[in-house]
Structures are given as structure tokens and as C-alpha cells.
Short mmCIF file of C-alpha atoms and ligand atoms in Angstrom, two decimals:
data_model
loop_
_atom_site.label_atom_id
_atom_site.label_comp_id
_atom_site.label_asym_id
_atom_site.label_seq_id
_atom_site.Cartn_x
_atom_site.Cartn_y
_atom_site.Cartn_z
CA MET A 1 119.04 107.09 124.92
CA PRO A 2 117.01 108.32 121.91
CA LYS A 3 116.78 112.07 121.74
CA VAL A 4 113.40 113.73 121.28
CA LEU A 5 113.93 116.53 118.77
CA ASP A 6 110.41 117.86 118.97
CA ASN A 7 107.14 117.05 120.70
CA VAL A 8 104.25 119.33 119.79
CA GLN A 9 100.50 119.25 120.12
CA ILE A 10 98.83 119.04 116.69
CA GLY A 11 95.22 118.65 117.76
CA PRO A 12 93.01 118.54 120.85
CA GLN A 13 94.25 115.06 121.78
CA ASN A 14 97.14 114.44 119.35
CA TRP A 15 100.87 115.12 119.57
CA LYS A 16 103.70 114.76 117.07
CA MET A 17 107.01 113.50 118.41
CA LEU A 18 110.25 113.43 116.43
CA VAL A 19 112.79 110.94 117.76
CA ARG A 20 116.35 110.57 116.52
CA VAL A 21 116.97 106.84 116.01
CA PRO A 22 119.21 106.55 112.91
CA LYS A 23 119.73 102.77 112.90
CA LEU A 24 116.04 102.06 113.36
CA VAL A 25 115.07 104.57 110.66
CA GLU A 26 117.55 103.05 108.23
CA LYS A 27 115.86 99.64 108.49
CA ALA A 28 112.23 100.66 109.01
CA ARG A 29 109.59 100.22 106.32
CA PRO A 30 106.06 101.65 106.08
CA GLY A 31 103.53 99.63 108.07
CA GLN A 32 105.96 98.63 110.80
CA PHE A 33 105.90 99.91 114.35
CA VAL A 34 108.13 100.63 117.34
CA ILE A 35 107.80 100.13 121.07
CA ILE A 36 108.65 103.10 123.26
CA ARG A 37 109.49 103.22 126.94
CA VAL A 38 109.53 106.67 128.44
CA ASN A 39 111.39 105.74 131.62
CA GLU A 40 112.61 102.76 133.66
CA ALA A 41 109.31 102.28 135.45
CA GLY A 42 107.23 102.93 132.36
CA GLU A 43 105.16 100.50 130.32
CA ARG A 44 105.98 99.60 126.75
CA VAL A 45 103.75 101.39 124.25
CA PRO A 46 103.54 100.32 120.61
CA MET A 47 103.47 103.23 118.17
CA SER A 48 103.22 103.13 114.38
CA ILE A 49 105.73 104.65 112.05
CA GLY A 50 104.19 107.98 111.15
CA GLY A 51 107.10 109.21 109.04
CA LEU A 52 110.72 108.42 108.25
CA ASP A 53 113.36 111.06 107.60
CA ARG A 54 116.13 108.76 106.40
CA GLU A 55 118.62 111.55 105.76
CA ASN A 56 118.58 112.70 109.37
CA GLY A 57 117.67 109.41 111.04
CA VAL A 58 114.45 110.84 112.48
CA LEU A 59 111.27 108.88 113.21
CA THR A 60 107.89 110.61 113.42
CA VAL A 61 105.37 109.25 115.90
CA ILE A 62 101.89 110.73 116.04
CA TYR A 63 100.23 109.79 119.30
CA GLN A 64 96.87 110.28 120.89
CA VAL A 65 96.58 110.86 124.62
CA VAL A 66 94.36 108.05 125.90
CA GLY A 67 95.93 107.03 129.22
CA LYS A 68 98.91 107.16 131.54
CA THR A 69 101.84 106.60 129.18
CA SER A 70 100.57 108.62 126.24
CA ALA A 71 99.88 111.46 128.71
CA LEU A 72 103.38 111.08 130.16
CA MET A 73 104.85 111.37 126.66
CA THR A 74 103.51 114.94 126.41
CA THR A 75 105.84 116.00 129.24
CA ILE A 76 109.03 115.26 127.31
CA PRO A 77 110.43 118.54 126.00
CA ALA A 78 112.24 119.05 122.70
CA GLY A 79 115.85 118.15 123.47
CA GLY A 80 114.76 115.60 126.09
CA GLU A 81 115.14 111.81 125.91
CA ILE A 82 113.10 108.64 126.12
CA LEU A 83 114.50 105.46 127.68
CA ASP A 84 114.28 103.39 124.52
CA CYS A 85 112.60 102.97 121.17
CA VAL A 86 112.72 99.38 119.93
CA GLY A 87 112.15 98.45 116.31
CA PRO A 88 111.35 98.25 113.55
CA LEU A 89 108.81 95.61 114.62
CA GLY A 90 106.20 93.72 112.64
CA LEU A 91 106.07 93.08 108.93
CA PRO A 92 106.14 95.92 106.43
CA THR A 93 103.06 96.66 104.34
CA HIS A 94 103.04 95.08 100.86
CA VAL A 95 104.24 97.52 98.23
CA LYS A 96 103.40 96.71 94.62
CA LYS A 97 101.92 98.28 91.54
CA TRP A 98 98.24 97.39 91.51
CA GLY A 99 96.99 100.17 89.23
CA THR A 100 94.56 102.19 91.32
CA ALA A 101 95.20 101.83 95.05
CA ILE A 102 93.27 103.49 97.85
CA VAL A 103 94.50 104.35 101.34
CA VAL A 104 91.92 105.11 104.03
CA GLY A 105 92.99 106.71 107.31
CA GLY A 106 90.70 107.46 110.25
CA GLY A 107 91.65 109.43 113.38
CA ILE A 108 95.18 108.60 114.50
CA GLY A 109 95.36 106.15 111.56
CA ILE A 110 95.90 109.15 109.27
CA ALA A 111 99.55 109.05 110.41
CA PRO A 112 100.65 105.45 109.63
CA ILE A 113 98.75 105.46 106.34
CA TYR A 114 100.96 108.31 105.11
CA PRO A 115 104.30 106.44 104.70
CA ILE A 116 102.31 103.63 103.09
CA ALA A 117 100.72 106.11 100.68
CA GLN A 118 104.20 107.44 99.84
CA ALA A 119 105.49 103.93 99.12
CA TRP A 120 102.46 102.96 97.01
CA LYS A 121 102.72 106.16 95.01
CA ALA A 122 106.45 105.61 94.46
CA ALA A 123 105.64 102.09 93.19
CA GLY A 124 103.67 103.68 90.34
CA ASN A 125 100.10 103.35 91.60
CA LYS A 126 97.34 105.82 90.92
CA LEU A 127 96.76 106.80 94.54
CA TYR A 128 93.44 107.80 96.05
CA THR A 129 93.53 108.97 99.66
CA ILE A 130 90.56 109.25 101.98
CA ILE A 131 91.07 110.62 105.49
CA GLY A 132 88.45 111.19 108.15
CA ALA A 133 87.99 112.37 111.71
CA ARG A 134 85.20 113.41 114.05
CA SER A 135 85.81 117.11 113.36
CA GLN A 136 88.09 119.41 111.36
CA ASN A 137 90.34 120.28 114.32
CA ILE A 138 91.31 116.61 114.67
CA LEU A 139 92.38 116.22 111.03
CA PHE A 140 96.11 116.44 110.37
CA TYR A 141 98.63 115.60 107.61
CA GLU A 142 96.18 117.00 105.05
CA ASN A 143 98.82 118.86 103.02
CA GLU A 144 101.20 115.90 103.14
CA HIS A 145 98.52 113.54 101.83
CA LYS A 146 97.28 116.05 99.23
CA ALA A 147 100.81 116.48 97.87
CA ILE A 148 101.08 112.84 96.79
CA ALA A 149 97.49 111.73 96.13
CA ASP A 150 96.01 111.63 92.64
CA LYS A 151 92.64 112.15 94.30
CA PHE A 152 92.22 113.33 97.88
CA TYR A 153 89.10 113.33 100.06
CA ALA A 154 88.63 114.59 103.62
CA CYS A 155 85.61 113.62 105.70
CA THR A 156 84.31 114.77 109.06
CA ASP A 157 81.57 113.15 111.12
CA ASP A 158 80.16 116.57 112.09
CA GLY A 159 80.43 118.14 108.62
CA SER A 160 82.85 120.86 109.79
CA TYR A 161 85.12 120.12 106.81
CA GLY A 162 85.07 118.12 103.60
CA HIS A 163 82.46 115.42 103.12
CA HIS A 164 79.87 115.35 105.93
CA GLY A 165 79.99 111.69 106.86
CA PHE A 166 82.25 108.70 106.98
CA VAL A 167 85.27 107.63 104.90
CA SER A 168 83.25 104.58 103.85
CA ASP A 169 80.71 106.86 102.04
CA ILE A 170 83.46 108.14 99.72
CA LEU A 171 84.92 104.67 99.30
CA LYS A 172 81.50 103.34 98.26
CA GLN A 173 81.11 106.13 95.69
CA ILE A 174 84.48 105.22 94.14
CA LEU A 175 83.67 101.50 94.07
CA ASP A 176 80.20 102.19 92.63
CA SER A 177 81.73 104.33 89.87
CA GLY A 178 83.00 101.11 88.34
CA GLU A 179 86.66 102.11 88.49
CA LYS A 180 88.87 99.06 88.86
CA VAL A 181 90.61 99.25 92.24
CA GLY A 182 93.54 96.90 92.81
CA MET A 183 94.17 97.31 96.53
CA ILE A 184 92.82 99.11 99.59
CA MET A 185 94.55 99.69 102.92
CA ALA A 186 92.59 101.01 105.89
CA ILE A 187 93.99 102.13 109.24
CA GLY A 188 91.94 103.67 112.02
CA PRO A 189 89.50 102.82 114.79
CA VAL A 190 88.47 99.16 114.80
CA ILE A 191 84.90 100.03 113.87
CA MET A 192 86.10 102.00 110.85
CA MET A 193 88.28 99.14 109.62
CA LYS A 194 85.39 96.71 110.12
CA VAL A 195 82.97 98.90 108.15
CA VAL A 196 85.51 99.35 105.32
CA ALA A 197 86.24 95.61 105.15
CA ASN A 198 82.52 94.73 105.13
CA LEU A 199 81.92 97.31 102.42
CA THR A 200 84.66 96.15 100.05
CA LYS A 201 84.04 92.40 100.41
CA PRO A 202 81.12 92.17 97.94
CA TYR A 203 83.13 94.21 95.41
CA GLY A 204 85.94 91.65 95.68
CA VAL A 205 88.63 94.30 96.23
CA PRO A 206 91.53 93.08 98.42
CA THR A 207 91.48 95.14 101.61
CA TRP A 208 94.20 95.17 104.22
CA VAL A 209 93.87 96.61 107.71
CA SER A 210 96.48 97.33 110.38
CA LEU A 211 95.48 95.87 113.74
CA ASN A 212 96.27 97.42 117.12
CA PRO A 213 95.63 94.78 119.79
CA LEU A 214 97.21 95.05 123.24
CA MET A 215 100.91 94.29 122.94
CA VAL A 216 103.54 93.64 125.56
CA ASP A 217 106.86 92.39 124.17
CA GLY A 218 106.15 92.95 120.46
CA THR A 219 108.28 89.96 119.49
CA GLY A 220 105.86 87.02 119.52
CA MET A 221 106.71 85.81 123.05
CA CYS A 222 103.74 86.73 125.27
CA GLY A 223 100.71 85.98 123.08
CA GLY A 224 99.00 89.17 124.27
CA CYS A 225 98.42 90.46 120.76
CA ARG A 226 96.63 87.39 119.40
CA VAL A 227 93.93 88.05 116.85
CA ALA A 228 91.61 85.74 114.95
CA VAL A 229 92.09 85.85 111.18
CA GLY A 230 90.03 83.33 109.23
CA ASP A 231 90.40 79.98 110.95
CA THR A 232 93.74 80.81 112.49
CA THR A 233 95.12 82.66 115.47
CA LYS A 234 97.82 85.15 114.59
CA PHE A 235 100.14 87.30 116.65
CA ALA A 236 99.79 90.84 115.35
CA CYS A 237 103.31 91.82 116.42
CA VAL A 238 105.09 89.25 114.26
CA ASP A 239 102.48 88.05 111.73
CA GLY A 240 101.08 91.59 111.25
CA PRO A 241 100.10 94.24 112.07
CA ASP A 242 98.60 94.12 108.55
CA PHE A 243 95.99 91.45 107.83
CA ASP A 244 93.38 90.67 105.21
CA GLY A 245 90.42 92.70 106.48
CA HIS A 246 87.93 90.26 104.97
CA LEU A 247 89.15 87.56 107.38
CA VAL A 248 89.64 89.50 110.64
CA ASP A 249 87.34 88.93 113.62
CA PHE A 250 86.90 92.60 114.53
CA ASP A 251 84.42 91.91 117.33
CA LEU A 252 86.91 89.75 119.20
CA LEU A 253 89.57 92.43 118.73
CA THR A 254 87.26 95.06 120.24
CA LYS A 255 86.48 92.79 123.18
CA ARG A 256 90.15 92.13 123.89
CA LEU A 257 91.05 95.84 123.59
CA ASN A 258 88.53 96.64 126.31
CA ALA A 259 89.65 93.89 128.68
CA TYR A 260 91.68 96.14 131.01
CA LYS A 261 89.68 99.40 130.86
CA GLU A 262 89.13 99.54 134.63
CA GLN A 263 92.80 98.89 135.46
CA GLU A 264 93.90 101.46 132.85
CA LYS A 265 91.58 104.08 134.35
CA ASN A 266 92.82 103.37 137.88
CA SER A 267 96.44 103.51 136.74
CA PHE A 268 95.87 106.95 135.20
CA HIS A 269 94.18 108.28 138.33
CA ARG A 270 96.94 106.95 140.58
CA PHE A 271 99.42 108.68 138.27
CA LEU A 272 97.51 111.99 138.54
CA GLU A 273 97.66 111.81 142.33
CA SER A 274 101.36 110.90 142.48
CA PRO A 275 103.71 113.65 143.75
CA GLY A 276 105.92 113.50 140.62
CA CYS A 277 103.06 114.05 138.14
CA LYS A 278 103.99 116.93 135.84
CA LEU A 279 101.04 116.79 133.47
CA ALA A 280 99.63 120.09 132.21
CA ASP A 281 96.08 120.70 133.45
CA SER A 282 94.86 120.62 129.83
CA VAL A 283 96.26 117.08 129.43
CA LYS A 284 94.82 115.84 132.76
CA THR A 285 91.29 116.34 131.46
CA LEU A 286 91.85 114.54 128.15
CA VAL A 287 91.60 111.04 129.59
CA LYS A 288 88.05 110.11 130.50
C1 FAD B 301 100.90 98.10 116.32
C2 FAD B 301 100.31 99.26 117.09
C3 FAD B 301 100.52 100.54 116.64
C4 FAD B 301 100.01 101.63 117.34
N1 FAD B 301 100.25 102.88 116.85
C5 FAD B 301 99.79 103.95 117.51
C6 FAD B 301 100.07 105.26 117.05
O1 FAD B 301 100.75 105.46 116.04
N2 FAD B 301 99.58 106.30 117.75
C7 FAD B 301 98.82 106.12 118.88
O2 FAD B 301 98.40 107.10 119.47
N3 FAD B 301 98.55 104.89 119.35
C8 FAD B 301 99.01 103.81 118.70
N4 FAD B 301 98.74 102.55 119.19
C9 FAD B 301 97.97 102.43 120.44
C10 FAD B 301 98.87 102.76 121.62
O3 FAD B 301 99.86 101.78 121.76
C11 FAD B 301 98.05 102.90 122.90
O4 FAD B 301 97.20 104.01 122.74
C12 FAD B 301 98.92 103.12 124.12
O5 FAD B 301 99.60 101.93 124.44
C13 FAD B 301 98.06 103.56 125.28
O6 FAD B 301 98.80 103.55 126.47
P1 FAD B 301 98.34 104.49 127.68
O7 FAD B 301 99.12 104.11 128.88
O8 FAD B 301 98.38 105.92 127.29
O9 FAD B 301 96.82 104.17 127.86
P2 FAD B 301 96.12 103.01 128.72
O10 FAD B 301 95.24 103.67 129.72
O11 FAD B 301 97.12 102.01 129.17
O12 FAD B 301 95.21 102.34 127.64
C14 FAD B 301 94.22 103.05 126.89
C15 FAD B 301 93.88 102.21 125.67
O13 FAD B 301 95.04 102.10 124.82
C16 FAD B 301 95.17 100.77 124.30
N5 FAD B 301 96.41 100.18 124.85
C17 FAD B 301 96.85 100.21 126.13
N6 FAD B 301 98.01 99.53 126.28
C18 FAD B 301 98.31 99.04 125.06
C19 FAD B 301 99.37 98.24 124.57
N7 FAD B 301 100.36 97.81 125.33
N8 FAD B 301 99.34 97.89 123.26
C20 FAD B 301 98.37 98.35 122.45
N9 FAD B 301 97.35 99.12 122.86
C21 FAD B 301 97.30 99.46 124.15
C22 FAD B 301 93.92 100.05 124.75
O14 FAD B 301 92.92 100.19 123.77
C23 FAD B 301 93.53 100.75 126.00
O15 FAD B 301 92.18 100.59 126.32
C24 FAD B 301 99.23 101.43 118.52
C25 FAD B 301 99.02 100.13 118.98
C26 FAD B 301 99.55 99.06 118.28
C27 FAD B 301 99.33 97.67 118.78
S1 FES B 302 103.01 91.40 121.83
FE1 FES B 302 103.62 89.56 122.78
S2 FES B 302 103.24 88.08 121.28
FE2 FES B 302 102.75 89.94 120.28
#
């Protein structure tokens, strides 16, 4: 069973877990994801690759506590184990020299955009990085991103740090400056990816987004992760998770993500009331 080397809180709702999975790490590429099961009775949760330490075979997963399984993950101590970690799944992000390339990460999306930024920089691109979150205490990976970006911008919705406003404000300023941008990749909340894609379309700059629909098997068998892209239906787990943002039906994605809200809430509350629940009080209150 994969060993958890570390599992620490890095923000009000975010944790960083280091898992030793040498074979997976050897094959994994930026943009791909894994599916974790915490225990035999647990559900399968897709998590993006938030970092790859190839020398030591260690995968970084940055996760946000939003429900039962992500809350359960906080209870695994350093030195503990998870039942399994399957992957790498999905297609890697395109890596090429485009000239100037921009990565945009919002909220938990700041994590998966980082290995992509590393790969794009290594490919010889001039790399601009824009990260954003509701408030300063939710921002993370700032030093990591700063260390590789040719230009770095942080944004907060409440103005507590960096630009007071959204990542799309900074992106618009760059596009309006007339600088030729070859490629943009945005990962974050669906609404952020939609706004970014709508913004870049009239400028004609290719813009990829990483979609996070509900997934079950992660191998193209169940159809749960279907998304509408242009005139076609795609399975995000095998055809993605990256897609051309100018073609994605973001409204349908939002609708499908909310389809089981009531069941998810009930499942979390049943978990809280179960005798074996070992959640810290501070974690119990995170899920609304
Ligand atoms: C390709 C991909 C990569 C992801 N990467 C990350 C990541 O790096 N970090 C992170 O924090 N989260 C990531 N997610 C989302 C993560 O999988 C969900 O937050 C997690 O499954 C929630 O489970 P839960 O039991 O805690 O919450 P639940 O109460 O079960 O659900 C809360 C919300 O999480 C989402 N969700 C629930 N089940 C799934 C599922 N099986 N597949 C996808 N989304 C689900 C839904 O929006 C749901 O409303 C990713 C999702 C996908 C598809
Ligand atoms: S998760 Fe089942 S088909 Fe993609």
C-alpha cells in the first residue's frame, strides 16, 4: 500500500499530501491525475498531480476539504498508508515552445498548474504565471511559481495581497499590451476557467483548461465524466482532462458537478455521526 510521507495543512481548507509511488511517478507527466482510495470502503477520488519528485518516487497531491473523502484524507498521519493510488490517468498537457506562454491557476488549481509551468519553462517558453485566490491565506506555492516564472502575478478577490481582483484582470492587461502570447493554460474553479476562455477568445489565443467533472473509474468505462466540447461528447478521464477552453460547455459541466450535492451532504453528515469518525473538530466545520 502506498506510504504517506507527509500530510500537512497549508491553508484554511487545503492540505498537502506526499505519497511514495515510485512506478507511478516515473511514468507521470504534468496535467495527468491519479485516483486515490483511502480504505476498502472508501470512494475513489481523482486528484491532480501537484508535483513529482522523480528521484525519490514521491507524488505531491494538494487537496481541498470539500466532503467526506477529502476530510477523511486529513486523518492519515505521516508514515501512514492509503489503500491505493492509481495512475497516471488522463492525457498529459501539451508541452511545446510557443514563445510567450501563460499559466493561470485559481484556488486549488494553483497546484496542478505548477508542474505544467515547470515543463513549459523547461521547453524554452517565456513563462508568465498568474495565480489567484479569495484571500492571501488561501494562496500557496507562491515561491515555487516565482522561482520559475519570467513574470509572476498574485491576485486576491478581497485585496489582502497582490492585485485586488481576478486573475482575468491581469490576463486582460497582458493581452491588451499587444504582446504576442502563444498559449494559455487555465486551471481552477469552473467559473474562472469559463471567464478566462471567454476573455481570450476574441484575442485568438489558444486557451486550454483542465476539467474536473465527476469521475468514477477514470478509465473511460462508466461515462460519468462526460463533457461537451464543441459538437462532441468527450470523456474527461481518457480524452482529457485538458480541453480547448473555447469549445467547452462550462454551464453543462457546472450543472453536472452539482447533480449529487444533497447525497454528498448527507454522506458527510452520516460520516460525522459514525462511531469511527476521527475528524478533528476544525475539519468537521469546513464542509458546509
Ligand atoms: C481530474 C480531476 C482532478 C482533480 N484534482 C483535484 C486536486 O488536485 N485537488 C482537489 O482538492 N480536488 C481535485 N479534484 C476534485 C476532487 O476529486 C473532489 O473534490 C473529491 O472527489 C471530493 O470528494 P469528497 O468525498 O471529499 O466530497 P463530496 O462531498 O463527495 O463532493 C464534494 C464535491 O466534490 C466534487 N466531487 C465529488 N466526487 C467527485 C468525483 N468522484 N470526481 C470528481 N469530483 C468529485 C463535486 O464537485 C462535489 O460536489 C479533481 C477532480 C478531477 C475530476
Ligand atoms: S470516469 Fe468513468 S468514463 Fe471517465
